[in-house]
Amino acid sequence: IKIFIKNPVFGVGTGGYQTALKEMKKPEWPEHAHPHNNFLYLAVSFGIFGIIAFIWFFWEIFKNSWKERNTLLGFFVLSTALVIFVSGWVDLQLLDAGTAFLLAAATGLQNGFSKYSNEQGS
């Protein structure tokens, strides 16, 4: 939180967490690769703009998939987004390649929702 307060607008950049932590930590503090929280990671790395983009991204997924929750595809997208969003409070899911791929796939599967298939004239 202290790193975010020092760099609230743009953050310290991608991969800047460890560098910023080394500058402010005491020698007896343990090394940490990341803050183990999606929101803290985004706040430190990308500032307020990163947090806003992250919230907007998930808001759109929740909004779209909630309307389709009674279909298999909609339920899958909604469940995937909820699990990643909620578990992101206690672990950094975004840096894991498997979780990132699952989120990307679920996001892309929204194209199969009736909202988007009707817009394409099918």
PDB file of C-alpha atoms in Angstrom:
ATOM      1  CA  ILE A   1       0.000   0.000   0.000  1.00  0.00           C
ATOM      2  CA  LYS A   2       2.899   2.344   0.745  1.00  0.00           C
ATOM      3  CA  ILE A   3       4.310   1.810  -2.755  1.00  0.00           C
ATOM      4  CA  PHE A   4       0.911   2.644  -4.270  1.00  0.00           C
ATOM      5  CA  ILE A   5       0.603   5.789  -2.151  1.00  0.00           C
ATOM      6  CA  LYS A   6       3.996   6.988  -3.445  1.00  0.00           C
ATOM      7  CA  ASN A   7       2.993   6.280  -7.086  1.00  0.00           C
ATOM      8  CA  PRO A   8      -0.816   6.525  -7.204  1.00  0.00           C
ATOM      9  CA  VAL A   9      -1.417   7.612 -10.806  1.00  0.00           C
ATOM     10  CA  PHE A  10       0.761   5.402 -13.007  1.00  0.00           C
ATOM     11  CA  GLY A  11       2.333   3.015 -10.484  1.00  0.00           C
ATOM     12  CA  VAL A  12       5.915   1.764 -10.672  1.00  0.00           C
ATOM     13  CA  GLY A  13       5.455  -0.124 -13.938  1.00  0.00           C
ATOM     14  CA  THR A  14       5.508  -3.760 -14.911  1.00  0.00           C
ATOM     15  CA  GLY A  15       8.031  -5.630 -12.792  1.00  0.00           C
ATOM     16  CA  GLY A  16       8.705  -2.592 -10.623  1.00  0.00           C
ATOM     17  CA  TYR A  17       7.311  -4.079  -7.423  1.00  0.00           C
ATOM     18  CA  GLN A  18      10.502  -5.818  -6.307  1.00  0.00           C
ATOM     19  CA  THR A  19      12.638  -2.768  -7.100  1.00  0.00           C
ATOM     20  CA  ALA A  20      10.329  -0.435  -5.194  1.00  0.00           C
ATOM     21  CA  LEU A  21      10.146  -2.874  -2.281  1.00  0.00           C
ATOM     22  CA  LYS A  22      13.953  -3.149  -2.070  1.00  0.00           C
ATOM     23  CA  GLU A  23      14.223   0.638  -1.856  1.00  0.00           C
ATOM     24  CA  MET A  24      11.897   0.876   1.140  1.00  0.00           C
ATOM     25  CA  LYS A  25      12.384  -2.394   3.033  1.00  0.00           C
ATOM     26  CA  LYS A  26      14.477  -3.128   6.047  1.00  0.00           C
ATOM     27  CA  PRO A  27      17.244  -5.753   5.767  1.00  0.00           C
ATOM     28  CA  GLU A  28      15.387  -8.236   7.967  1.00  0.00           C
ATOM     29  CA  TRP A  29      12.283  -8.200   5.746  1.00  0.00           C
ATOM     30  CA  PRO A  30      11.857 -11.287   3.513  1.00  0.00           C
ATOM     31  CA  GLU A  31      11.958 -11.089  -0.283  1.00  0.00           C
ATOM     32  CA  HIS A  32       8.581 -11.080  -2.051  1.00  0.00           C
ATOM     33  CA  ALA A  33       8.103 -11.496  -5.793  1.00  0.00           C
ATOM     34  CA  HIS A  34       4.629  -9.936  -5.718  1.00  0.00           C
ATOM     35  CA  PRO A  35       2.007  -8.746  -3.223  1.00  0.00           C
ATOM     36  CA  HIS A  36      -0.182 -11.899  -3.469  1.00  0.00           C
ATOM     37  CA  ASN A  37      -3.279  -9.915  -4.383  1.00  0.00           C
ATOM     38  CA  ASN A  38      -4.490  -8.910  -7.859  1.00  0.00           C
ATOM     39  CA  PHE A  39      -5.678  -5.501  -6.705  1.00  0.00           C
ATOM     40  CA  LEU A  40      -2.486  -4.600  -4.853  1.00  0.00           C
ATOM     41  CA  TYR A  41      -0.387  -5.819  -7.785  1.00  0.00           C
ATOM     42  CA  LEU A  42      -2.333  -3.676 -10.234  1.00  0.00           C
ATOM     43  CA  ALA A  43      -2.290  -0.674  -7.888  1.00  0.00           C
ATOM     44  CA  VAL A  44       1.475  -0.891  -7.425  1.00  0.00           C
ATOM     45  CA  SER A  45       2.307  -1.676 -11.047  1.00  0.00           C
ATOM     46  CA  PHE A  46      -0.200   0.465 -12.945  1.00  0.00           C
ATOM     47  CA  GLY A  47      -1.663   2.895 -10.419  1.00  0.00           C
ATOM     48  CA  ILE A  48      -5.248   4.044 -10.349  1.00  0.00           C
ATOM     49  CA  PHE A  49      -5.562   3.549 -14.111  1.00  0.00           C
ATOM     50  CA  GLY A  50      -4.727  -0.143 -13.711  1.00  0.00           C
ATOM     51  CA  ILE A  51      -7.326  -0.612 -10.997  1.00  0.00           C
ATOM     52  CA  ILE A  52      -9.985   1.173 -13.051  1.00  0.00           C
ATOM     53  CA  ALA A  53      -9.199  -0.934 -16.132  1.00  0.00           C
ATOM     54  CA  PHE A  54      -9.276  -4.140 -14.076  1.00  0.00           C
ATOM     55  CA  ILE A  55     -12.625  -3.328 -12.490  1.00  0.00           C
ATOM     56  CA  TRP A  56     -14.087  -2.276 -15.840  1.00  0.00           C
ATOM     57  CA  PHE A  57     -12.856  -5.508 -17.465  1.00  0.00           C
ATOM     58  CA  PHE A  58     -14.505  -7.728 -14.872  1.00  0.00           C
ATOM     59  CA  TRP A  59     -17.627  -5.552 -14.725  1.00  0.00           C
ATOM     60  CA  GLU A  60     -18.167  -6.121 -18.447  1.00  0.00           C
ATOM     61  CA  ILE A  61     -17.637  -9.865 -18.128  1.00  0.00           C
ATOM     62  CA  PHE A  62     -20.052 -10.083 -15.180  1.00  0.00           C
ATOM     63  CA  LYS A  63     -22.638  -7.928 -16.939  1.00  0.00           C
ATOM     64  CA  ASN A  64     -22.515  -9.967 -20.160  1.00  0.00           C
ATOM     65  CA  SER A  65     -22.360 -13.401 -18.576  1.00  0.00           C
ATOM     66  CA  TRP A  66     -25.045 -12.689 -15.959  1.00  0.00           C
ATOM     67  CA  LYS A  67     -27.586 -12.247 -18.762  1.00  0.00           C
ATOM     68  CA  GLU A  68     -26.524 -15.625 -20.182  1.00  0.00           C
ATOM     69  CA  ARG A  69     -26.123 -17.455 -16.847  1.00  0.00           C
ATOM     70  CA  ASN A  70     -28.868 -19.969 -17.731  1.00  0.00           C
ATOM     71  CA  THR A  71     -26.897 -21.250 -20.715  1.00  0.00           C
ATOM     72  CA  LEU A  72     -23.906 -23.567 -20.480  1.00  0.00           C
ATOM     73  CA  LEU A  73     -21.583 -21.008 -22.076  1.00  0.00           C
ATOM     74  CA  GLY A  74     -22.819 -18.130 -19.934  1.00  0.00           C
ATOM     75  CA  PHE A  75     -22.535 -20.159 -16.744  1.00  0.00           C
ATOM     76  CA  PHE A  76     -18.982 -21.193 -17.641  1.00  0.00           C
ATOM     77  CA  VAL A  77     -17.869 -17.612 -18.359  1.00  0.00           C
ATOM     78  CA  LEU A  78     -19.578 -16.263 -15.223  1.00  0.00           C
ATOM     79  CA  SER A  79     -18.146 -19.009 -12.999  1.00  0.00           C
ATOM     80  CA  THR A  80     -14.646 -18.600 -14.390  1.00  0.00           C
ATOM     81  CA  ALA A  81     -14.711 -14.829 -13.947  1.00  0.00           C
ATOM     82  CA  LEU A  82     -16.098 -15.091 -10.409  1.00  0.00           C
ATOM     83  CA  VAL A  83     -13.502 -17.629  -9.305  1.00  0.00           C
ATOM     84  CA  ILE A  84     -10.604 -15.607 -10.705  1.00  0.00           C
ATOM     85  CA  PHE A  85     -11.962 -12.310  -9.371  1.00  0.00           C
ATOM     86  CA  VAL A  86     -12.659 -13.587  -5.849  1.00  0.00           C
ATOM     87  CA  SER A  87      -9.491 -15.669  -5.535  1.00  0.00           C
ATOM     88  CA  GLY A  88      -7.559 -12.592  -6.679  1.00  0.00           C
ATOM     89  CA  TRP A  89      -8.128 -11.092  -3.235  1.00  0.00           C
ATOM     90  CA  VAL A  90      -5.836 -13.696  -1.652  1.00  0.00           C
ATOM     91  CA  ASP A  91      -3.494 -14.692  -4.481  1.00  0.00           C
ATOM     92  CA  LEU A  92      -2.019 -13.117  -7.590  1.00  0.00           C
ATOM     93  CA  GLN A  93      -3.863 -14.987 -10.341  1.00  0.00           C
ATOM     94  CA  LEU A  94      -2.905 -12.665 -13.191  1.00  0.00           C
ATOM     95  CA  LEU A  95       0.758 -13.695 -13.386  1.00  0.00           C
ATOM     96  CA  ASP A  96       0.026 -17.412 -13.593  1.00  0.00           C
ATOM     97  CA  ALA A  97       0.063 -18.519 -17.243  1.00  0.00           C
ATOM     98  CA  GLY A  98      -2.632 -21.159 -16.769  1.00  0.00           C
ATOM     99  CA  THR A  99      -5.064 -18.828 -15.050  1.00  0.00           C
ATOM    100  CA  ALA A 100      -4.338 -16.042 -17.507  1.00  0.00           C
ATOM    101  CA  PHE A 101      -5.041 -18.402 -20.419  1.00  0.00           C
ATOM    102  CA  LEU A 102      -8.303 -19.575 -18.827  1.00  0.00           C
ATOM    103  CA  LEU A 103      -9.407 -15.963 -18.288  1.00  0.00           C
ATOM    104  CA  ALA A 104      -8.500 -15.046 -21.867  1.00  0.00           C
ATOM    105  CA  ALA A 105     -10.390 -18.055 -23.228  1.00  0.00           C
ATOM    106  CA  ALA A 106     -13.467 -17.329 -21.108  1.00  0.00           C
ATOM    107  CA  THR A 107     -13.376 -13.692 -22.182  1.00  0.00           C
ATOM    108  CA  GLY A 108     -13.201 -14.681 -25.845  1.00  0.00           C
ATOM    109  CA  LEU A 109     -16.046 -17.158 -25.453  1.00  0.00           C
ATOM    110  CA  GLN A 110     -18.375 -14.242 -24.794  1.00  0.00           C
ATOM    111  CA  ASN A 111     -18.501 -13.912 -28.572  1.00  0.00           C
ATOM    112  CA  GLY A 112     -20.832 -16.913 -28.500  1.00  0.00           C
ATOM    113  CA  PHE A 113     -23.438 -15.060 -26.427  1.00  0.00           C
ATOM    114  CA  SER A 114     -26.717 -14.296 -28.170  1.00  0.00           C
ATOM    115  CA  LYS A 115     -26.057 -10.563 -27.768  1.00  0.00           C
ATOM    116  CA  TYR A 116     -23.047 -10.768 -30.070  1.00  0.00           C
ATOM    117  CA  SER A 117     -24.271 -13.443 -32.487  1.00  0.00           C
ATOM    118  CA  ASN A 118     -27.355 -11.317 -33.287  1.00  0.00           C
ATOM    119  CA  GLU A 119     -25.185  -8.268 -34.009  1.00  0.00           C
ATOM    120  CA  GLN A 120     -23.250 -10.209 -36.639  1.00  0.00           C
ATOM    121  CA  GLY A 121     -26.382 -11.110 -38.540  1.00  0.00           C
ATOM    122  CA  SER A 122     -26.297 -14.853 -37.888  1.00  0.00           C
TER     123      SER A 122
END
